[in-house]
Coordinates of C-alpha atoms and ligand atoms in Angstrom, one line a residue:
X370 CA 95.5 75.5 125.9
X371 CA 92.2 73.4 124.2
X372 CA 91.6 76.6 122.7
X373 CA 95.1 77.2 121.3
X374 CA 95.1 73.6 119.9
X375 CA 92.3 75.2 117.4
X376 CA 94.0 78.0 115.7
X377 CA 95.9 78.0 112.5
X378 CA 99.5 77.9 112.5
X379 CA 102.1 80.0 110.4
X380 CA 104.6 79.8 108.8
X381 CA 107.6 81.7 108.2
X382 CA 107.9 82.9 104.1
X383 CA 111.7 82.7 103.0
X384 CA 113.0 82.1 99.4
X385 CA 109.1 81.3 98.0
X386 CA 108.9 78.8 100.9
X387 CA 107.1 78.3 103.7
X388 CA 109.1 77.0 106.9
X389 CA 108.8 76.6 110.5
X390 CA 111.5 78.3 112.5
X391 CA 114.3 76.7 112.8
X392 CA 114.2 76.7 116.3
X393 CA 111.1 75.1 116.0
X394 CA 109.1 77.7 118.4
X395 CA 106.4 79.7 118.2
X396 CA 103.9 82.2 119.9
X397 CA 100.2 82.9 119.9
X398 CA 98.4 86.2 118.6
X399 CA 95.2 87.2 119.9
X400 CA 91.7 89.0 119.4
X401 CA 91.9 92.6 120.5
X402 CA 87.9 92.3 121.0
X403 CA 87.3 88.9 123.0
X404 CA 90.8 88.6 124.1
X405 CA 90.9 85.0 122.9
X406 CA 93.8 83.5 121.0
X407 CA 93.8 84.0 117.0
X408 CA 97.1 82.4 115.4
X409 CA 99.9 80.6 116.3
X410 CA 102.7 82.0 114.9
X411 CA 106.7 80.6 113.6
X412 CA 108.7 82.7 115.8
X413 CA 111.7 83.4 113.9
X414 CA 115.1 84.7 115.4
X415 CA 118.6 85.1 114.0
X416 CA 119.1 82.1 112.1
X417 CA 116.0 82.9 110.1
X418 CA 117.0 86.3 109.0
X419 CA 120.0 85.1 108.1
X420 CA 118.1 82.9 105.6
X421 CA 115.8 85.4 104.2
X422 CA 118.7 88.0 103.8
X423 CA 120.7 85.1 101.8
X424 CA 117.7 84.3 99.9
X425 CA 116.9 88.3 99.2
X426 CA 120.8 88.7 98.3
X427 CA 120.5 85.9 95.9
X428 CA 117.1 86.7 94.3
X429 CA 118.8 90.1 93.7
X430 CA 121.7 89.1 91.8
X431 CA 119.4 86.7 89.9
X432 CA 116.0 86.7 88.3
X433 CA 115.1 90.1 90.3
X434 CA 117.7 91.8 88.9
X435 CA 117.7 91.2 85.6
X436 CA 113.9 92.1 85.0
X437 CA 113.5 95.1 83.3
X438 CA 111.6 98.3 85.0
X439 CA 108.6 97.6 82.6
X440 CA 108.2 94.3 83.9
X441 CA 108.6 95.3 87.3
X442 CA 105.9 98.0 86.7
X443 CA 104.0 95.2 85.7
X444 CA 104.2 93.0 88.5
X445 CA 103.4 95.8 90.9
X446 CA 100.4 96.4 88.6
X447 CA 99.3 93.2 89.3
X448 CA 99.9 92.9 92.7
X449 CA 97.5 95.7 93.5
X450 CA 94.9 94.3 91.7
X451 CA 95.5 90.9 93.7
X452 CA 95.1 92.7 96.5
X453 CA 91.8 94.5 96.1
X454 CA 90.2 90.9 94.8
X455 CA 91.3 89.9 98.5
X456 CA 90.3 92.7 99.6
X457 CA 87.4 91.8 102.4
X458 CA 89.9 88.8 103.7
X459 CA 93.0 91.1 104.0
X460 CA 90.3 93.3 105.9
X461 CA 88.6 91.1 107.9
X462 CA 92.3 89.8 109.1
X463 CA 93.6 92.7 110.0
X464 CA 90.3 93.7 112.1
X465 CA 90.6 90.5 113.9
X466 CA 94.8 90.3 114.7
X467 CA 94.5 94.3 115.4
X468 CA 91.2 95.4 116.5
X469 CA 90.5 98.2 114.2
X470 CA 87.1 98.7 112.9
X471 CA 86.2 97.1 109.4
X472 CA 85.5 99.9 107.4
X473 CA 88.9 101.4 108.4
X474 CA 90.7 98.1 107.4
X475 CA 88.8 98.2 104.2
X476 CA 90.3 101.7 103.5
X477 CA 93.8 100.7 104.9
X478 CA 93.4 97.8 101.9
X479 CA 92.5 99.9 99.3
X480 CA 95.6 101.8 100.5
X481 CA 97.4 99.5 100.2
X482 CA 96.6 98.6 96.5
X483 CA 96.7 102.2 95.8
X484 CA 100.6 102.2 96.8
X485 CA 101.2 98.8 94.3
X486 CA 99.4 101.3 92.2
X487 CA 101.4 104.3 92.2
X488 CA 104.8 102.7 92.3
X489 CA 104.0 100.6 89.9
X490 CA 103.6 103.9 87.8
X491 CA 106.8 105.0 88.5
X492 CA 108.7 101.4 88.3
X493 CA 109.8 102.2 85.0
X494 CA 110.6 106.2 85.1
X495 CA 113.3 106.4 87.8
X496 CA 116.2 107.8 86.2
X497 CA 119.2 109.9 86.4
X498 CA 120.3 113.0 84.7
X499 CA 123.1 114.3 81.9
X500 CA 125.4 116.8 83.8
X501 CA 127.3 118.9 81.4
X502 CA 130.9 119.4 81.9
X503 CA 132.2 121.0 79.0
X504 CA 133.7 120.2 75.7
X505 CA 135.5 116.6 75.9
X506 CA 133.1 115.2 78.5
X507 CA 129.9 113.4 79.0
X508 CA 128.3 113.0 82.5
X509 CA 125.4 111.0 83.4
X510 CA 124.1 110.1 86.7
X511 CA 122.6 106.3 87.5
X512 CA 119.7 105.2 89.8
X513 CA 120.7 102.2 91.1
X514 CA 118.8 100.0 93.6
X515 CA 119.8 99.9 97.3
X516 CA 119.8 96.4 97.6
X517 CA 118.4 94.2 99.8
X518 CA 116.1 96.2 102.2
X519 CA 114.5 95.5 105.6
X520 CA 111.2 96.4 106.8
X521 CA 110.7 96.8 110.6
X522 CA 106.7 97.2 110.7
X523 CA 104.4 98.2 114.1
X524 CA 101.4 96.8 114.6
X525 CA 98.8 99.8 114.1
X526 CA 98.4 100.0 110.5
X527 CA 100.1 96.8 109.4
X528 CA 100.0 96.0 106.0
X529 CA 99.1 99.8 105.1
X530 CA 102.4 100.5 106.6
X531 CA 104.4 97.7 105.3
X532 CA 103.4 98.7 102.0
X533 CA 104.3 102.1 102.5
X534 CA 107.7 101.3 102.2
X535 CA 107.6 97.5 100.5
X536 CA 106.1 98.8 97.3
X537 CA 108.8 101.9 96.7
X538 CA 111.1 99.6 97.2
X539 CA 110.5 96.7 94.6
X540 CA 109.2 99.4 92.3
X541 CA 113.1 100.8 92.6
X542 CA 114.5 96.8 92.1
X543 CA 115.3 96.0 95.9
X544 CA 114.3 92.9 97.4
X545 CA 113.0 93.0 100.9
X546 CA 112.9 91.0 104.4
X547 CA 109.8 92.0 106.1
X548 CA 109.7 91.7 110.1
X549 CA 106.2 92.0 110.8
X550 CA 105.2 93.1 114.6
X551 CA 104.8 90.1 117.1
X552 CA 100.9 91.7 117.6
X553 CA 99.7 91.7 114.3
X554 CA 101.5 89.2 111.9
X555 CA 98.7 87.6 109.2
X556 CA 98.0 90.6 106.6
X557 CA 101.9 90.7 105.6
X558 CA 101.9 86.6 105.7
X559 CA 98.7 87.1 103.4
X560 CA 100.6 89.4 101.3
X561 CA 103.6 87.5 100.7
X562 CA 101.3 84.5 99.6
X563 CA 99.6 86.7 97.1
X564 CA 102.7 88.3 95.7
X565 CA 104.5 84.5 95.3
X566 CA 101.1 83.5 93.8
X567 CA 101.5 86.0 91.3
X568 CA 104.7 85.4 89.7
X569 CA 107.3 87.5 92.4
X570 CA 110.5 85.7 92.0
X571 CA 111.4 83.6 94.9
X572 CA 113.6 85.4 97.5
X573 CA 111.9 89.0 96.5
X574 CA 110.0 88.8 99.5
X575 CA 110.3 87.3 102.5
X576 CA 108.4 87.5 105.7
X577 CA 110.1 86.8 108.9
X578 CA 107.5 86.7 111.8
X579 CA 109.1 86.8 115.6
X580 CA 109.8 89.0 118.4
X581 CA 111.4 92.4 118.2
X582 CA 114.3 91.9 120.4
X583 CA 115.1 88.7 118.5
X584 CA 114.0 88.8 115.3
X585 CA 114.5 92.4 114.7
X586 CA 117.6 92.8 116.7
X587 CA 118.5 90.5 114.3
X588 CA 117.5 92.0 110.8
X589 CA 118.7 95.6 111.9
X590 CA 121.9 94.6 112.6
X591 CA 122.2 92.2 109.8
X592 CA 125.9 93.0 107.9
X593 CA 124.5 91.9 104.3
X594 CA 121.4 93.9 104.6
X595 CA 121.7 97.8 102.2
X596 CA 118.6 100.0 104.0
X597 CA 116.4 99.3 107.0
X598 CA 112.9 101.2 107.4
X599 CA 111.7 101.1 110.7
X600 CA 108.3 102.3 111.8
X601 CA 107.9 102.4 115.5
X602 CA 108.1 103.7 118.6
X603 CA 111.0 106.2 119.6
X604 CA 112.7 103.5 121.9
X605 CA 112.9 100.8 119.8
X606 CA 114.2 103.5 116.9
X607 CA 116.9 104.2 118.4
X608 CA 118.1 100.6 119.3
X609 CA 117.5 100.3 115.3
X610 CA 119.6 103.2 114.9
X611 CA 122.8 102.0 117.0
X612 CA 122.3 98.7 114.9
X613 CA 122.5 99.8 111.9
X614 CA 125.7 102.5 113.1
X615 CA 127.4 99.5 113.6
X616 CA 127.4 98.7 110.1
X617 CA 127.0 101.8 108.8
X618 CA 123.8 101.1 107.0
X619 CA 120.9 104.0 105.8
X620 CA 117.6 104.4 108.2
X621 CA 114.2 105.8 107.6
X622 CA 112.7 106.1 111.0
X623 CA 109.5 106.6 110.7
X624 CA 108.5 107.3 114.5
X625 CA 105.9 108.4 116.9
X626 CA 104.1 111.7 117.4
X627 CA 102.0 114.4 119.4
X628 CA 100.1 116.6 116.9
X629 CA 98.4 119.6 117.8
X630 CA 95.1 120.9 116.1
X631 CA 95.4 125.0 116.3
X632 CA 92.0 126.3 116.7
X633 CA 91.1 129.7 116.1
X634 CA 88.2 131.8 117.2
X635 CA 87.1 132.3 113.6
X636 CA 87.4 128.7 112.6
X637 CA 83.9 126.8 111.8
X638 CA 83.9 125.2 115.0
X639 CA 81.8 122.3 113.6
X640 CA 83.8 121.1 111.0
X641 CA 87.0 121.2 113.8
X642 CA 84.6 119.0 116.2
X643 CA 84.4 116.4 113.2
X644 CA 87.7 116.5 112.4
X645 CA 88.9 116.4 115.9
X646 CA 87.4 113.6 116.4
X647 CA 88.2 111.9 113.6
X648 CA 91.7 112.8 114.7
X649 CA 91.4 111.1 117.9
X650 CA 89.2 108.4 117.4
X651 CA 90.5 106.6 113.8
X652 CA 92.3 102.8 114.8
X653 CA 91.5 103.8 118.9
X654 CA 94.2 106.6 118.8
X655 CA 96.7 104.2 117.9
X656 CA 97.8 106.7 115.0
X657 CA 101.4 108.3 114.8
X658 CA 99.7 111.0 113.3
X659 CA 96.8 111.1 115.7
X660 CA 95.7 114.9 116.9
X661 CA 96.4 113.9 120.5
X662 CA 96.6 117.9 121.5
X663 CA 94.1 120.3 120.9
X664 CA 95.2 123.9 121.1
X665 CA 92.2 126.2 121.4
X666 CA 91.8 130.2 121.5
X667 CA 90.8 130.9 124.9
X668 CA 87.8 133.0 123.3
X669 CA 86.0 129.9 121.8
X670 CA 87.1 127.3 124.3
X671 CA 83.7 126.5 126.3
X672 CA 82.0 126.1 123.0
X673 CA 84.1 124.3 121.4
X674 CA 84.4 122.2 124.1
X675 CA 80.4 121.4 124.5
X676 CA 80.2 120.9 121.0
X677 CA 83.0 118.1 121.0
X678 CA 81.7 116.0 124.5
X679 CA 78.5 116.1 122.5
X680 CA 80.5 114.6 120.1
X681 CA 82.1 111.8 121.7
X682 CA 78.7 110.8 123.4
X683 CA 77.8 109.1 120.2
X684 CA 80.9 107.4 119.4
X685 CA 79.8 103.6 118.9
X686 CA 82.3 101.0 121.0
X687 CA 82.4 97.6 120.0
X688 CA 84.3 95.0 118.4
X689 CA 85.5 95.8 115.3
X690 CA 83.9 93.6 112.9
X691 CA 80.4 95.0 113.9
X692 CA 82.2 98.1 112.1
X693 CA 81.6 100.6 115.1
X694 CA 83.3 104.1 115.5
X695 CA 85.8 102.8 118.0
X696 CA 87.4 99.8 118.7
X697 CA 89.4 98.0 121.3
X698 CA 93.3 98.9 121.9
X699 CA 95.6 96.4 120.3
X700 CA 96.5 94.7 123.3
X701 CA 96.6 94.5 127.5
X702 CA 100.0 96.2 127.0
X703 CA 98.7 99.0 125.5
X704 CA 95.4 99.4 127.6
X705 CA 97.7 99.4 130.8
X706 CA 100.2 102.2 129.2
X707 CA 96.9 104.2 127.9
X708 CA 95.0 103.9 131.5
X709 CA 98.4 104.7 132.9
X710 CA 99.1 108.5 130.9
X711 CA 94.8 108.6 131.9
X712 CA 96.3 108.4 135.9
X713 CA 99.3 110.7 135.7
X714 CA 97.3 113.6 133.9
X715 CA 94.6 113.3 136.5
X716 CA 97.8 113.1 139.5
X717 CA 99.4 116.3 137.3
X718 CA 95.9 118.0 137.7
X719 CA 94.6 117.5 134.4
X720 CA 90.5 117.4 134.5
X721 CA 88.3 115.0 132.4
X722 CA 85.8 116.4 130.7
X723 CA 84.5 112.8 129.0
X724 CA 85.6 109.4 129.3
X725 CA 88.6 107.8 131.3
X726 CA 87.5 104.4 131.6
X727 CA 86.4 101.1 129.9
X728 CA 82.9 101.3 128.3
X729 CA 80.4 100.0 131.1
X730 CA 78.9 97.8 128.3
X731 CA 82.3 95.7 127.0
X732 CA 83.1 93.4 129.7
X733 CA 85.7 92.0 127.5
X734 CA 88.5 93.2 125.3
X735 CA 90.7 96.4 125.7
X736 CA 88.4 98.8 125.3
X737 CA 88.4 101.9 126.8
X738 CA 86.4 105.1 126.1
X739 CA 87.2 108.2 124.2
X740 CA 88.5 110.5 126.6
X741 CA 89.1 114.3 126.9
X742 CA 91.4 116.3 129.3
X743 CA 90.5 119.6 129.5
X744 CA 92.5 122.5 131.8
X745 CA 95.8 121.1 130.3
X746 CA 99.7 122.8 130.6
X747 CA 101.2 122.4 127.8
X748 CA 104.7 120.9 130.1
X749 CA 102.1 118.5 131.7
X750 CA 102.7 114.5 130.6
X751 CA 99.8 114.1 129.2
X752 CA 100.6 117.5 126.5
X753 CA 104.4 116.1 125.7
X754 CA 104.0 111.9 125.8
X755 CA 102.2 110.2 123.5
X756 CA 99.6 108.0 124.4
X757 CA 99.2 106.2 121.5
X758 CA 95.0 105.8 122.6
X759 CA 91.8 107.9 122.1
X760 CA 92.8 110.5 124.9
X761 CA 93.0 114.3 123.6
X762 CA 94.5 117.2 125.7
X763 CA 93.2 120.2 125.2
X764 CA 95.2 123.4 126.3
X765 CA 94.6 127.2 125.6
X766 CA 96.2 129.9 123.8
X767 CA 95.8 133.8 123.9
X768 CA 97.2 134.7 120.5
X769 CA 98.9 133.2 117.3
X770 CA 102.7 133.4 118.8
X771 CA 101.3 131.8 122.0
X772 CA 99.5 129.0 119.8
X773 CA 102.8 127.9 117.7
X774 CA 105.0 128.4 120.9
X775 CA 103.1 125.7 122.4
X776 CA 102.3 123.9 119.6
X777 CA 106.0 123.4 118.6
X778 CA 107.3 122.4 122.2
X779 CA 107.1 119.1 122.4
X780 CA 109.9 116.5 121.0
X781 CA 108.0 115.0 118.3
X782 CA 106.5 117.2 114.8
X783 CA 105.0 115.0 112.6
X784 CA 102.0 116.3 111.5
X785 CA 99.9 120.1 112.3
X786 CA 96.4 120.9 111.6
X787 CA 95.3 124.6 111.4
X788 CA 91.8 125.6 111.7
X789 CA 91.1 129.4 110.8
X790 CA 89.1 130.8 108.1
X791 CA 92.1 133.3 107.7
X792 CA 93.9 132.5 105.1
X793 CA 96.9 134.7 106.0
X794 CA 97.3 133.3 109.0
X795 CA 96.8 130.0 107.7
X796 CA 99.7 129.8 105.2
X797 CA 102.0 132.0 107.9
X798 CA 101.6 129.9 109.9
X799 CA 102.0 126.6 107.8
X800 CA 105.7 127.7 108.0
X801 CA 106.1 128.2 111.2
X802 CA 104.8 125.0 112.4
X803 CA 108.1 121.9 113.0
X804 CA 105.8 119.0 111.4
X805 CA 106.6 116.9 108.3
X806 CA 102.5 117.2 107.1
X807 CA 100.6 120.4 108.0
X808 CA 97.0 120.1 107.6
X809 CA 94.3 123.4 106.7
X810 CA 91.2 123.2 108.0
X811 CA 90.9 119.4 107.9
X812 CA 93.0 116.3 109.2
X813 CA 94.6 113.6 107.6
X814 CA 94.6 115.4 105.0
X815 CA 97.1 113.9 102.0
X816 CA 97.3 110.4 100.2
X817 CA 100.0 107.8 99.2
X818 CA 101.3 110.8 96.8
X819 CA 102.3 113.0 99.7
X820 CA 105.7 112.7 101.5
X821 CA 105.2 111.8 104.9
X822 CA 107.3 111.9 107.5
X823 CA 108.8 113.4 111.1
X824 CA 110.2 116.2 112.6
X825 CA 112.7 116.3 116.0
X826 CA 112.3 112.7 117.6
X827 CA 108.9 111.2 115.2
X828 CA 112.3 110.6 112.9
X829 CA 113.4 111.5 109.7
X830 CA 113.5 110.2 105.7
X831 CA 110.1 110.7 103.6
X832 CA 107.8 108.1 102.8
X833 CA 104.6 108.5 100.1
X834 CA 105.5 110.1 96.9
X835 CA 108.2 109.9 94.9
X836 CA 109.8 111.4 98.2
X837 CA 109.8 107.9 99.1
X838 CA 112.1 106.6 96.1
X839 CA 114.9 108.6 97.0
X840 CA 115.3 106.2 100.3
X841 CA 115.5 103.1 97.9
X842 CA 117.9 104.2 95.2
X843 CA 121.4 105.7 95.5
X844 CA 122.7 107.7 92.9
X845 CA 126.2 106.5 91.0
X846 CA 127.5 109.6 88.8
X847 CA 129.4 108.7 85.5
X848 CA 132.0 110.7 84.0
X849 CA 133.3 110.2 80.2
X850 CA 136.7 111.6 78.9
X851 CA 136.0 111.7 75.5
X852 CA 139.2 111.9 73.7
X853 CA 140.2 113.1 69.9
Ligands
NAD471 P1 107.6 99.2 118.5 O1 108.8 100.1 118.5 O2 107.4 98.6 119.8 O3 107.7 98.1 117.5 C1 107.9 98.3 116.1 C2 108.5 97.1 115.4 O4 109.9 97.0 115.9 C3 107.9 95.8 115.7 O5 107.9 95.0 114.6 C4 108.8 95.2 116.8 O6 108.8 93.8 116.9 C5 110.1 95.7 116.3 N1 111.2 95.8 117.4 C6 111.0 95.8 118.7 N2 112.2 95.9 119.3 C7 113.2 95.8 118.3 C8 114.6 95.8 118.3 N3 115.3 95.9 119.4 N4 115.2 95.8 117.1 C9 114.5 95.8 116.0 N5 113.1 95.7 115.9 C10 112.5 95.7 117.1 O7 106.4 100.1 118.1 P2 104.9 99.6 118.1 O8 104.4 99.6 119.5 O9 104.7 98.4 117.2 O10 104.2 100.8 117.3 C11 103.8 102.0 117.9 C12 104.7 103.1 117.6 O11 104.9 103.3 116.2 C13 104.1 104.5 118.1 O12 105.1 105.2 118.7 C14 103.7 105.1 116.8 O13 103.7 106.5 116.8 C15 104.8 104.6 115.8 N6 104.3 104.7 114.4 C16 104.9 105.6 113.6 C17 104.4 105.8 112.3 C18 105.0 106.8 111.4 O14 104.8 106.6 110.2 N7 105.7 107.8 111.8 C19 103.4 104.9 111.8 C20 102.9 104.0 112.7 C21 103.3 103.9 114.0

């Protein structure tokens, strides 16, 4: 309790304000690495999103509203700039409320401008279209804004991912309520403070911090609210789902995955060691679009397997502000559900060939080691679940057909990478694959200009690109009589 009594407390950020909630409780966020408690936190519930959504409806119809898309361009402009200046604090934040190593925070930052960036860029070029109809008529189509738009953010990527869909949707003239995840709340607090600093009308943005089931519950099945984007788990989608169906209100679910890497016998079987790893390995696993399944040709399977154990033997664990190749899981939550998958492959008869348990070295923190399964099935848990950790699975394959069989029977398809030096096979086979990203001889391939998004249950809607406007506008057709 002393050591709670240290930490900073936070506030929720409604209309340009700063408030406690008005229940008056809170909750406490901790260090991934030492375990020990990091923030003390406002935890908002239904009476507080009611609030924000008041405050976004009003800041809507008001100054928000009546900017123009230049100025709006503008602001966004500015706000990325903001953002890299505060770059190594944004960083350094999310490292300590999420665990991640710093140099991948650092990127997720510059990310994060880069999407302030690129909407910004298009703020001011979202338009409709002149339809003709013949003699006696003009048609024109509008974009308009959704409206007032919620955010439903997880906690592996956080402010990259709020972002993601934040910036699209100012860019379009929406105003949002974020809902942060309970886990990792500061980088969107942080943000909101820059954004208000920098001239954001009040009620544009507005953070409410709390727990899922309350706070969320409440935003996604808020009457007043237009859109909701949700990025999460498959679970907690749904419930978001059913919420909104209530009030008939437009998703983006943005949801979880188990992404194969297809590797074929002619493939450069270096580069697909460092790119499986990278894969596996970037923010502990904890990656929607991590390469959790390998799917190898039965011809190049023992080498390809030496060559990645070798690999992983010199993955540096530690804490991520000593900027190491791996850091700890987000929380004990997630350690117990990653150790758990670790148990039921072993029970289903899965073998590991690396890993499986915490680092001997970290005697504190959620660490665990980079961990590979080898003699897989592809119906075993451990080849359909994800894991959401640094655990890959690596099954076997005969031939192409047998390769995309198994590669496309699982529930998820978000993203595919293809290793072959073939590059008939490659782009056949870019078609055949059910994933919303398909990667060539590479992973992670694509930037805040790609659309991203799921197949089968890791969701549906686009994000990135100017995909990603299409969820923030609707189009309003106008038709003109024009009489003699
Ligand atoms: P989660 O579903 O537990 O939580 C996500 C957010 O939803 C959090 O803010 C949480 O507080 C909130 N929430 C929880 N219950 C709610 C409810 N009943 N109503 C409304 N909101 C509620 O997910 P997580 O554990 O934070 O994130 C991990 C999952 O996210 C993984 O499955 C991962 O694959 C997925 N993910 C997907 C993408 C993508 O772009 N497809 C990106 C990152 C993470």
């Amino acid at each position: 309790m002393d050591e709670q009594q240290k930490v900073a407390t936070h506030k929720l950020f409604i209309n340009g304000d700063w408030q406690s909630a008005s229940s008056e409780q809170t909750f406490f966020t901790h260090n991934p690495a030492t375990e020990t408690v990091l923030a003390e936190v406002a935890r908002g519930d239904m009476a507080d999103v009611e609030q924000a959504v008041v405050a976004a409806r009003h800041a809507l119809e008001g100054a928000w509203g009546r900017l123009k898309p230049k100025d709006r361009s503008r602001l966004l402009y500015a706000a990325s700039r903001v953002i890299l200046e505060h770059a190594e604090e944004l960083a350094l934040l999310e490292t300590l409320d999420s665990g991640k190593p710093l140099p991948q925070a650092r990127k997720e930052v510059v990310s994060t401008a880069r999407y302030f960036e690129y909407y910004a860029g298009a703020a001011d070029k979202i338009h409709g279209e002149q339809i003709p109809l013949g003699p006696g008529f003009v048609n024109f189509t509008i974009r308009e804004p959704m409206g007032v738009t919620a955010h439903i953010v997880p906690w592996n990527k956080p402010l990259n991912i709020l972002a993601r869909s934040l910036a699209p949707a100012l860019a379009a003239g929406n105003t949002a309520v974020i809902k942060p995840s309970e886990l990792t709340p500061l980088t969107a607090l942080k943000l909101a403070e820059l954004l208000a600093g920098m001239g954001f009308p009040a009620g544009v943005v507005n953070v409410v911090t709390g727990y899922g089931e309350e706070a969320g519950a409440a935003l996604a099945g808020h009457t007043d609210i237009d859109h909701i984007t949700f990025t999460g788990s498959a679970a907690t989608g749904r419930a978001v789902m059913k919420a909104a169906a209530e009030h008939i209100k437009p998703v983006v679910l943005e949801l979880g995955g188990k992404s194969p890497l297809l590797v074929f016998a002619d493939a450069d079987l270096d580069v697909v060691v460092r790119e499986a790893v990278k894969g596996i390995i970037t923010n502990c696993g904890q990656m929607c679009s991590a390469g959790s399944r390998i799917l190898v040709e039965t011809a190049v399977k023992a080498p390809f397997l030496e060559k990645l154990t070798a690999a992983m033997q010199q993955i540096v664990i530690g804490p991520g502000v000593d900027s190491p190749d791996l850091g700890p899981l987000v929380s004990d939550i997630q350690y117990g559900r990653v150790a758990n998958h670790i148990d039921i492959a072993t029970s289903e008869g899965a073998h590991i060939l690396y890993g499986g348990g915490r680092p001997p070295h970290l005697a504190r923190g959620y660490f665990i080691e980079p961990t590979i399964f080898d003699n897989v099935l592809p119906d075993m848990y451990i080849a359909q679940q994800e894991v959401f950790g640094p655990v890959l699975a690596a099954i076997t394959f005969q031939d192409e057909a047998e390769a995309v069989r198994i590669a496309n029977k699982v529930p998820y398809g978000l993203v595919a990478g293809i290793f072959t030096n073939n590059i008939n096979r490659a782009l056949r086979l870019a078609t055949r694959l059910q994933a919303g990203q398909v990667f060539i001889n590479d992973f992670y391939t694509g930037d805040e200009e790609t659309p991203f998004g799921g197949y089968g249950q890791s969701g549906f809607g686009r994000e990135k690109g100017l995909a990603a406007l299409h969820n923030y506008t609707q189009i309003k057709n106008v038709a003109i009589r024009v009489r003699a």
